[in-house]
mmCIF file of C-alpha atoms in Angstrom:
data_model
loop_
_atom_site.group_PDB
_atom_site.id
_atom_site.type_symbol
_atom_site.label_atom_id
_atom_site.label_comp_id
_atom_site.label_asym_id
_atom_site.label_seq_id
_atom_site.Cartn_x
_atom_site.Cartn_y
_atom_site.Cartn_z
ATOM 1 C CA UNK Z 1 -23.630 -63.166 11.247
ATOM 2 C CA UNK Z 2 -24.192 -60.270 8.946
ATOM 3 C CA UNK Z 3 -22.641 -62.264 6.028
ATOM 4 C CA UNK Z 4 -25.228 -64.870 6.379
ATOM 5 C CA UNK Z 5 -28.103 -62.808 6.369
ATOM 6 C CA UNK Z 6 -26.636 -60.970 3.172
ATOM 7 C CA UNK Z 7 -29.561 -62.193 1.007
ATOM 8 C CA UNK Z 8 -32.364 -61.113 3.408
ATOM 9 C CA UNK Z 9 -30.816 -57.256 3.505
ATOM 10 C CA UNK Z 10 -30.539 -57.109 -0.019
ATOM 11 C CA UNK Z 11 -33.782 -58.183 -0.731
ATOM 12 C CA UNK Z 12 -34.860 -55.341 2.441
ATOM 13 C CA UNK Z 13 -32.576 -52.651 0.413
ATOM 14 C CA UNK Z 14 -34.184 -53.668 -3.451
ATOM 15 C CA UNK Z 15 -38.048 -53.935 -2.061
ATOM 16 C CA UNK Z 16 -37.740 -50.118 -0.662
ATOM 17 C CA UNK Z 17 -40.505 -51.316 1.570
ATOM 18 C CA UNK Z 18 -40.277 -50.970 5.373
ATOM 19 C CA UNK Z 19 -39.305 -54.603 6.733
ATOM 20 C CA UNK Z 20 -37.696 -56.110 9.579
ATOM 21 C CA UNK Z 21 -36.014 -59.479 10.739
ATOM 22 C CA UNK Z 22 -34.639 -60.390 14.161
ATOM 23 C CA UNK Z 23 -30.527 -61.587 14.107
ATOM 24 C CA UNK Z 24 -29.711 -63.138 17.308
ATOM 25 C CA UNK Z 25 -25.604 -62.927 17.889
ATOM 26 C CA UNK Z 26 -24.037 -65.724 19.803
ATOM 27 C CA UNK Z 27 -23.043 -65.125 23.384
ATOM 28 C CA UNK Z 28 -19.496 -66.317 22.563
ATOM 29 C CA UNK Z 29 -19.199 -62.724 20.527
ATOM 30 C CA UNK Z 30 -16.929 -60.369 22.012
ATOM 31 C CA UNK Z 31 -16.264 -56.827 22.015
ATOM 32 C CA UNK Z 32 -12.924 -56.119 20.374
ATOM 33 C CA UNK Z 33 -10.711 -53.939 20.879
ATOM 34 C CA UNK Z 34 -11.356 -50.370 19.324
ATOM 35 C CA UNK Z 35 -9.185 -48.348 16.890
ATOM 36 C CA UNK Z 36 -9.405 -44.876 18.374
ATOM 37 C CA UNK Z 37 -7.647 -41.593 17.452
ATOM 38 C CA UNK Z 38 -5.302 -42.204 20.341
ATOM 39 C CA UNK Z 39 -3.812 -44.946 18.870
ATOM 40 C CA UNK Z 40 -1.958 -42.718 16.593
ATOM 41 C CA UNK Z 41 1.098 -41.774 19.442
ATOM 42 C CA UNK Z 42 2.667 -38.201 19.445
ATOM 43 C CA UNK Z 43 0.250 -36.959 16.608
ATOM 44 C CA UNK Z 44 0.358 -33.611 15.772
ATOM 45 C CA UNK Z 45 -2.216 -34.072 12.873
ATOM 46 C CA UNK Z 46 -4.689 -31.050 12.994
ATOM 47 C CA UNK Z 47 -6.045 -28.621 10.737
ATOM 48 C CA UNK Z 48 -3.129 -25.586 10.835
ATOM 49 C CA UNK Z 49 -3.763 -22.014 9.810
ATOM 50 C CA UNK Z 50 -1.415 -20.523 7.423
ATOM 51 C CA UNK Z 51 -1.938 -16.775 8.852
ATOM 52 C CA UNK Z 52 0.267 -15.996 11.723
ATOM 53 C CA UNK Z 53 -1.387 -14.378 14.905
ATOM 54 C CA UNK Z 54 -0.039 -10.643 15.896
ATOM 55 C CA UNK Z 55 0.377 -8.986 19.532
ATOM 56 C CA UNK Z 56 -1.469 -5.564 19.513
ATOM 57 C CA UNK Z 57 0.204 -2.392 19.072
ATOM 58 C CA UNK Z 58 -0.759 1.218 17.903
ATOM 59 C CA UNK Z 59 -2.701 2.774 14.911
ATOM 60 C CA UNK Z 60 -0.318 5.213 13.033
ATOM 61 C CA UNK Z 61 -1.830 8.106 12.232
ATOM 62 C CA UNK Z 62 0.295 11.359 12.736
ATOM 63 C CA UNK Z 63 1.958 10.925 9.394
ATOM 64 C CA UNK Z 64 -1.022 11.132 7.155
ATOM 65 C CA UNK Z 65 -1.446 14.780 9.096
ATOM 66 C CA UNK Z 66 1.396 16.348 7.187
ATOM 67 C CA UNK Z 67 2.697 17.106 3.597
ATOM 68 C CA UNK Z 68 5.402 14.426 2.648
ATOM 69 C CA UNK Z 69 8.202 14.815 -0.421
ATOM 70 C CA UNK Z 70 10.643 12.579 -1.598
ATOM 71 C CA UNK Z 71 14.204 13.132 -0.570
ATOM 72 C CA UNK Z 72 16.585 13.465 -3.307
ATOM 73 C CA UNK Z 73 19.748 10.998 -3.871
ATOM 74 C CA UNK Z 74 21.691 13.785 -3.520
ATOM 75 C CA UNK Z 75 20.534 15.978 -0.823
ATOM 76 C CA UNK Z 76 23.908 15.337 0.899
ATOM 77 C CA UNK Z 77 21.718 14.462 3.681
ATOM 78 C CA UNK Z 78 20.368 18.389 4.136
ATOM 79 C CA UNK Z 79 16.647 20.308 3.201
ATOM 80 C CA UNK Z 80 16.928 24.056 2.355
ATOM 81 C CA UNK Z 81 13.268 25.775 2.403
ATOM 82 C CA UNK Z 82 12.439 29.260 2.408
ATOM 83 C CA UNK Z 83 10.313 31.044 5.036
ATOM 84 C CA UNK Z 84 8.271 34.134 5.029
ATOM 85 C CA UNK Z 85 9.531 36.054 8.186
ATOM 86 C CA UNK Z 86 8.384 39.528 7.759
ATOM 87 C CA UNK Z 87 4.787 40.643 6.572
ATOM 88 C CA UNK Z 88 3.938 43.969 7.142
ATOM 89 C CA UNK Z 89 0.585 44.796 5.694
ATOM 90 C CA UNK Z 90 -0.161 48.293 4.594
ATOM 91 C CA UNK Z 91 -2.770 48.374 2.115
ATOM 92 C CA UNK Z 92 -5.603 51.065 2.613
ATOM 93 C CA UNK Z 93 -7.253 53.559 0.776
ATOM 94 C CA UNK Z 94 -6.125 56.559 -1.480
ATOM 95 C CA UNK Z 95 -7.039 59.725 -1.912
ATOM 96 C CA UNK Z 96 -5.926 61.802 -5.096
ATOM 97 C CA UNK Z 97 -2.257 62.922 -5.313
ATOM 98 C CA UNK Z 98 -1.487 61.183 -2.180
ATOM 99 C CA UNK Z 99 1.192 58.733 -1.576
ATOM 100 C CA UNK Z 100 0.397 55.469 -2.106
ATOM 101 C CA UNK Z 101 0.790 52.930 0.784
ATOM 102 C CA UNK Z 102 3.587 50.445 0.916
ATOM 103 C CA UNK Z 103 3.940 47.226 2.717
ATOM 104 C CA UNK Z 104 6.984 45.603 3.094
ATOM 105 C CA UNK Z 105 8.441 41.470 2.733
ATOM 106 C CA UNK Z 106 10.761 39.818 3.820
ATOM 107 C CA UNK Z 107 12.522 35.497 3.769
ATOM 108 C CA UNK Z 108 14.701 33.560 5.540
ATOM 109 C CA UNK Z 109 15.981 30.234 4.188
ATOM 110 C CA UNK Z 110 15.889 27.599 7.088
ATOM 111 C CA UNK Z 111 17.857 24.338 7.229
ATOM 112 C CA UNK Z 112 16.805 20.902 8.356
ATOM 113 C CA UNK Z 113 19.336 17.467 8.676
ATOM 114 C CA UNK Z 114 17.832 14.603 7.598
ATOM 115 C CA UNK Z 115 18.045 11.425 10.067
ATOM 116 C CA UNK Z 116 16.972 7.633 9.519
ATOM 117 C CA UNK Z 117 15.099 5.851 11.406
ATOM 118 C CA UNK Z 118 15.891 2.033 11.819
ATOM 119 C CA UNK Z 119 15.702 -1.182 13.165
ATOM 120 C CA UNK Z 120 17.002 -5.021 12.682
ATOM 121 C CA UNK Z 121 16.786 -8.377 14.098
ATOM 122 C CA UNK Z 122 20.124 -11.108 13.939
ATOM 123 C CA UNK Z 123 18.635 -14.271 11.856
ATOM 124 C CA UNK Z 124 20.607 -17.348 10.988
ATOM 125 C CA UNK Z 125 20.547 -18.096 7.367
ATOM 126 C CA UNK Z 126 19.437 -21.462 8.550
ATOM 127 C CA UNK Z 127 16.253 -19.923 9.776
ATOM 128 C CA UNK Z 128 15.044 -18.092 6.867
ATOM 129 C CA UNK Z 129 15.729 -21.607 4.841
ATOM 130 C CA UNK Z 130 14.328 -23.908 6.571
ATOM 131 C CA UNK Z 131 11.683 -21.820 8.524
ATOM 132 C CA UNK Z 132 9.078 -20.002 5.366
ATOM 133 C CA UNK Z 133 7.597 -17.698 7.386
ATOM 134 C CA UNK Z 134 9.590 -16.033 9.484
ATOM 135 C CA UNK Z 135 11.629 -13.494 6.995
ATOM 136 C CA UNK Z 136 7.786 -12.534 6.050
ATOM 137 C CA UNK Z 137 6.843 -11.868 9.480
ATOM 138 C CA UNK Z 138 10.629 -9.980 10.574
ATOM 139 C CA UNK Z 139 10.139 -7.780 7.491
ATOM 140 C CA UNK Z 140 6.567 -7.044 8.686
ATOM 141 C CA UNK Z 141 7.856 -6.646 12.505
ATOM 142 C CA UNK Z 142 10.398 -3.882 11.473
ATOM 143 C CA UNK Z 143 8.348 -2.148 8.653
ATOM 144 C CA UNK Z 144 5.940 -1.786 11.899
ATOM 145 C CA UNK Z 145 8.438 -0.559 14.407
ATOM 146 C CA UNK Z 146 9.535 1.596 12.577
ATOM 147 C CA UNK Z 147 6.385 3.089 11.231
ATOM 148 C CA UNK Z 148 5.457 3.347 14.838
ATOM 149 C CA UNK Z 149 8.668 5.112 15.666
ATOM 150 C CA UNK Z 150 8.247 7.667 13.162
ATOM 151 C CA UNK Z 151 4.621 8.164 14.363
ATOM 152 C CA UNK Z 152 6.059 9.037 17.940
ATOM 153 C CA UNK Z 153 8.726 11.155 16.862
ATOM 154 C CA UNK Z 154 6.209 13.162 14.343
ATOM 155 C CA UNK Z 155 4.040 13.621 17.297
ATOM 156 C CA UNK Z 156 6.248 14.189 20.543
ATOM 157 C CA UNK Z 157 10.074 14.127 19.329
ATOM 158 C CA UNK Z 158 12.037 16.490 21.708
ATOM 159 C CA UNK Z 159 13.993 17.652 18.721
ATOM 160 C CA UNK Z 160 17.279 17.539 20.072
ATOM 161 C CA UNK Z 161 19.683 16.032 17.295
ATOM 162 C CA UNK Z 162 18.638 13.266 15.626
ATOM 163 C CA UNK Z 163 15.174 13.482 16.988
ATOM 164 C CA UNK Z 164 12.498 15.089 15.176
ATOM 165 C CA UNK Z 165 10.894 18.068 16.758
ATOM 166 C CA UNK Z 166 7.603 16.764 17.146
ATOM 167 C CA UNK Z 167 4.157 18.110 16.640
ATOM 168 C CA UNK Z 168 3.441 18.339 20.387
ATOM 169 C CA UNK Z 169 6.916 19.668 21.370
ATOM 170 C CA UNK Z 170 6.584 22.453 18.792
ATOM 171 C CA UNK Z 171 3.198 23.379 19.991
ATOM 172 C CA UNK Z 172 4.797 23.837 23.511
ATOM 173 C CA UNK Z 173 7.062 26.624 22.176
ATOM 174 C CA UNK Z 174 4.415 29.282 23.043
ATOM 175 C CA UNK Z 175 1.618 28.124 25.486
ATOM 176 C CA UNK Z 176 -2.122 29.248 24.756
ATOM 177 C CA UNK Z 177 -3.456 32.108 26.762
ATOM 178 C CA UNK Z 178 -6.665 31.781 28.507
ATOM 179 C CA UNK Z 179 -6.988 34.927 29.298
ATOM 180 C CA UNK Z 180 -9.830 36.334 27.505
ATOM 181 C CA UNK Z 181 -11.971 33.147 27.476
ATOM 182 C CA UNK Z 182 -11.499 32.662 30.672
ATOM 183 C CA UNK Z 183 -14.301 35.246 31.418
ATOM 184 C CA UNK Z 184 -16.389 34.357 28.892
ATOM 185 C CA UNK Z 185 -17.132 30.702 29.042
ATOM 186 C CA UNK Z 186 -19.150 28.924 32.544
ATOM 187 C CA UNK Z 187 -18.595 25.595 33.215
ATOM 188 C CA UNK Z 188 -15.636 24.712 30.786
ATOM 189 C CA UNK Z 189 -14.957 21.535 29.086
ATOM 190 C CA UNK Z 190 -12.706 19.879 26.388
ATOM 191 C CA UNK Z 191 -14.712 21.151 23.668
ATOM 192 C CA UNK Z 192 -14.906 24.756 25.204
ATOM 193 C CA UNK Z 193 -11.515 24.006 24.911
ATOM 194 C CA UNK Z 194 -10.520 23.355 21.688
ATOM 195 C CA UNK Z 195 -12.695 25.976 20.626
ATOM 196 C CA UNK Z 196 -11.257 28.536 22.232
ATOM 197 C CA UNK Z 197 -7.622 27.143 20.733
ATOM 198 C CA UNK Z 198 -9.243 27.189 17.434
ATOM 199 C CA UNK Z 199 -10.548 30.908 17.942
ATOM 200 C CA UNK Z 200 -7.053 32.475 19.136
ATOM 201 C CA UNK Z 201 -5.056 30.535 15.891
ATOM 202 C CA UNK Z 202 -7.433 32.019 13.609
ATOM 203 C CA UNK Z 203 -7.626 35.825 15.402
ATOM 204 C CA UNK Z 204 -6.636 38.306 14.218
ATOM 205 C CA UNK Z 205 -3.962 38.916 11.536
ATOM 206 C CA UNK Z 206 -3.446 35.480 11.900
ATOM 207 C CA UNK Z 207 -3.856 33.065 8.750
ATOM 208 C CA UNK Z 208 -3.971 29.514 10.169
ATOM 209 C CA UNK Z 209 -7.291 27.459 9.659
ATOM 210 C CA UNK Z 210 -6.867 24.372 11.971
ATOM 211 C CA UNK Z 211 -8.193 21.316 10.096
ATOM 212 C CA UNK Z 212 -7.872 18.994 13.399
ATOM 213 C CA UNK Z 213 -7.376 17.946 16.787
ATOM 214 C CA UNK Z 214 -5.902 15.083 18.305
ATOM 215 C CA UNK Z 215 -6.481 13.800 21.310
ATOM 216 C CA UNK Z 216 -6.307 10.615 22.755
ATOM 217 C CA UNK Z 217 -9.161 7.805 22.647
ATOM 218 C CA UNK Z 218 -9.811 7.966 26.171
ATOM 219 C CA UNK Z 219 -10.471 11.276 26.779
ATOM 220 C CA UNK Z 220 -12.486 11.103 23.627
ATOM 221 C CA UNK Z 221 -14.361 8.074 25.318
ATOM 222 C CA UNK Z 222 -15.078 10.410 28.141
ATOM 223 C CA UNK Z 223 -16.370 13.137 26.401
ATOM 224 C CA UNK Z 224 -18.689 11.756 23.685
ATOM 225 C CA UNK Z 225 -20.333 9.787 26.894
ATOM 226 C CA UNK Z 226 -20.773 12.598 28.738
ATOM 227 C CA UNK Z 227 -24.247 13.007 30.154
ATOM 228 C CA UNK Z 228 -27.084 15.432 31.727
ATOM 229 C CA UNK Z 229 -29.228 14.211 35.138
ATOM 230 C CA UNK Z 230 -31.364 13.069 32.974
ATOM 231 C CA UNK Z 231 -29.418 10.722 31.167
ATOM 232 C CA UNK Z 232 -29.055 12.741 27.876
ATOM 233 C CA UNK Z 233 -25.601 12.812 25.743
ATOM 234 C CA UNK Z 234 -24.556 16.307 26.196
ATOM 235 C CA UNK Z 235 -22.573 17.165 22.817
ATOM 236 C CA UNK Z 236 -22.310 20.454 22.399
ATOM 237 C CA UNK Z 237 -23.926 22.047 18.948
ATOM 238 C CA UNK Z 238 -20.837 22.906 17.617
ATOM 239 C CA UNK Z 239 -19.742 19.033 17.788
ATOM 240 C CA UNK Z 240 -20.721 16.482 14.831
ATOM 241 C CA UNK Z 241 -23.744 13.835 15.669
ATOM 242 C CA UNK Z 242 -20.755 11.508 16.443
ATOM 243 C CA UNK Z 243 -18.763 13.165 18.383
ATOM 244 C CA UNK Z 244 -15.861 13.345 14.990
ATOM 245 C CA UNK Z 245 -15.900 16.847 14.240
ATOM 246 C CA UNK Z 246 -15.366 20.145 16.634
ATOM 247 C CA UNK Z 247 -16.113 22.754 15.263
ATOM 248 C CA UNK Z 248 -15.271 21.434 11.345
ATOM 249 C CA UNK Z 249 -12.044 19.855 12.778
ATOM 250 C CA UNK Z 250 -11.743 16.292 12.408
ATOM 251 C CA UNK Z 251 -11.110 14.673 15.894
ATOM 252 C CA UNK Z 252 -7.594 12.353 15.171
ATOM 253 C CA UNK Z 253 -7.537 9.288 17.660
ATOM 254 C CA UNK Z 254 -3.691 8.610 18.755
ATOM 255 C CA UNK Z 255 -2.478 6.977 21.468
ATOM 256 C CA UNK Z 256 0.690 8.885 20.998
ATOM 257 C CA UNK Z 257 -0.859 11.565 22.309
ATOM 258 C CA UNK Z 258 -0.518 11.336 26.357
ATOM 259 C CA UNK Z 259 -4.083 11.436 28.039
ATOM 260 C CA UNK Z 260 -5.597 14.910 29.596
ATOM 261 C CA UNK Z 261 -3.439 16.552 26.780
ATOM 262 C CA UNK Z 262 -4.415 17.095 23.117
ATOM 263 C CA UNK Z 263 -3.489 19.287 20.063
ATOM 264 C CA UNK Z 264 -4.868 21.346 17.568
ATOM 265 C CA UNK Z 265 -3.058 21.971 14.105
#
């Protein structure tokens, strides 16, 4: 039908004026039978991503806390350092043909084993052949684990051989006194906290300036949320705008460190 009115469109489609004509189809004209998307059996045409999708697992961050070196090829798998482990600090002032005051030093060369930390996964060679990504995605699997491995065992290894002794484990050698604080603060809270923690590492004869505190992002949720009857954030003055900094420490988010716990270093 179209094929005999071919003249009348073209002339429709040259004129580029509106126009219109009536084609009446035949009753005897059927409806055929449709080529549809189904007809193509077992397809599995589709547009396919070439990135691979990841399960979740944690930020690494203890690492970047601490000084790193580069282990020797021959270190015969030991590290010899030298500590300070006697100040005593005399200076004062002089008067004329008096003795003059003497302090005293003293070092002790401490010893650490190196261990590794590892991981693998059995693969058939046919798999890597015949399969592109997966020896992309197993190298980025263990690269991962054990990235997170040595994150945990910077943060909380017990330190009985080959663990690392951990961050949090070390910390637990001598436990913080509350003693004097105690008195002085009403109405404690994390931040009074940490504080206080930073205050007795830095008394004193003592040389350590903490630089930060880690804690772990949901008691840092609950903190920076806190809030007065009237609906009010109540961060303390001492505590950055957001809630990052106490008292010039930057606030570390780990979830290697276990909730309702947290350290300073």
């Amino acid at each position: 039908v179209l094929h005999a009115n071919k003249e009348k469109l073209q002339a429709i489609a040259k004129s580029g004026r509106e126009a219109a004509f009536k084609i009446v189809l035949p009753a005897s004209v059927a409806r055929k039978t449709l080529v549809e998307r189904s007809a193509v059996g077992s397809s599995t045409q589709a547009m396919r991503l070439t990135d691979i999708g990841q399960l979740n697992y944690v930020n690494a961050v203890i690492k970047s806390l601490f000084r790193t070196v580069q282990i020797s090829p021959d270190s015969n798998g030991v590290i010899r350092y030298v500590d300070e482990s006697t100040a005593t600090r005399n200076a004062d002032v002089k008067a004329e043909a008096a003795e003059a005051p003497e302090s005293a030093q003293a070092w002790t060369e401490r010893t650490l084993n190196l261990y590794k930390i590892m991981d693998s996964i059995p693969v058939t060679m046919e798999a890597f052949r015949d399969v592109n990504f997966i020896e992309g995605e197993i190298n980025r699997l263990l690269n991962i684990n054990m990235t997170l491995k040595e994150d945990s065992q910077l943060y909380s290894g017990s330190g009985v051989a080959p663990n690392l002794k951990g961050l949090y484990t070390s910390a637990t050698d001598t436990l913080f006194g509350s003693g004097s604080y105690f008195q002085s603060v009403n109405n404690a809270n994390v931040y009074d906290l940490i504080a206080a923690l930073r205050s007795s590492m830095m008394g004193g004869n003592k040389k350590y300036s903490p630089t930060a505190v880690l804690m772990n992002p949901v008691d840092i949720f609950k903190y920076k949320v806190l809030k007065g009857t009237d609906g009010h954030y109540l961060l303390p003055p001492f505590v950055g705008p957001n809630g990052e900094t106490v008292m010039g420490m930057r606030v570390v988010e780990s979830a290697q460190v276990t909730a309702n716990t947290l350290a300073v270093i």
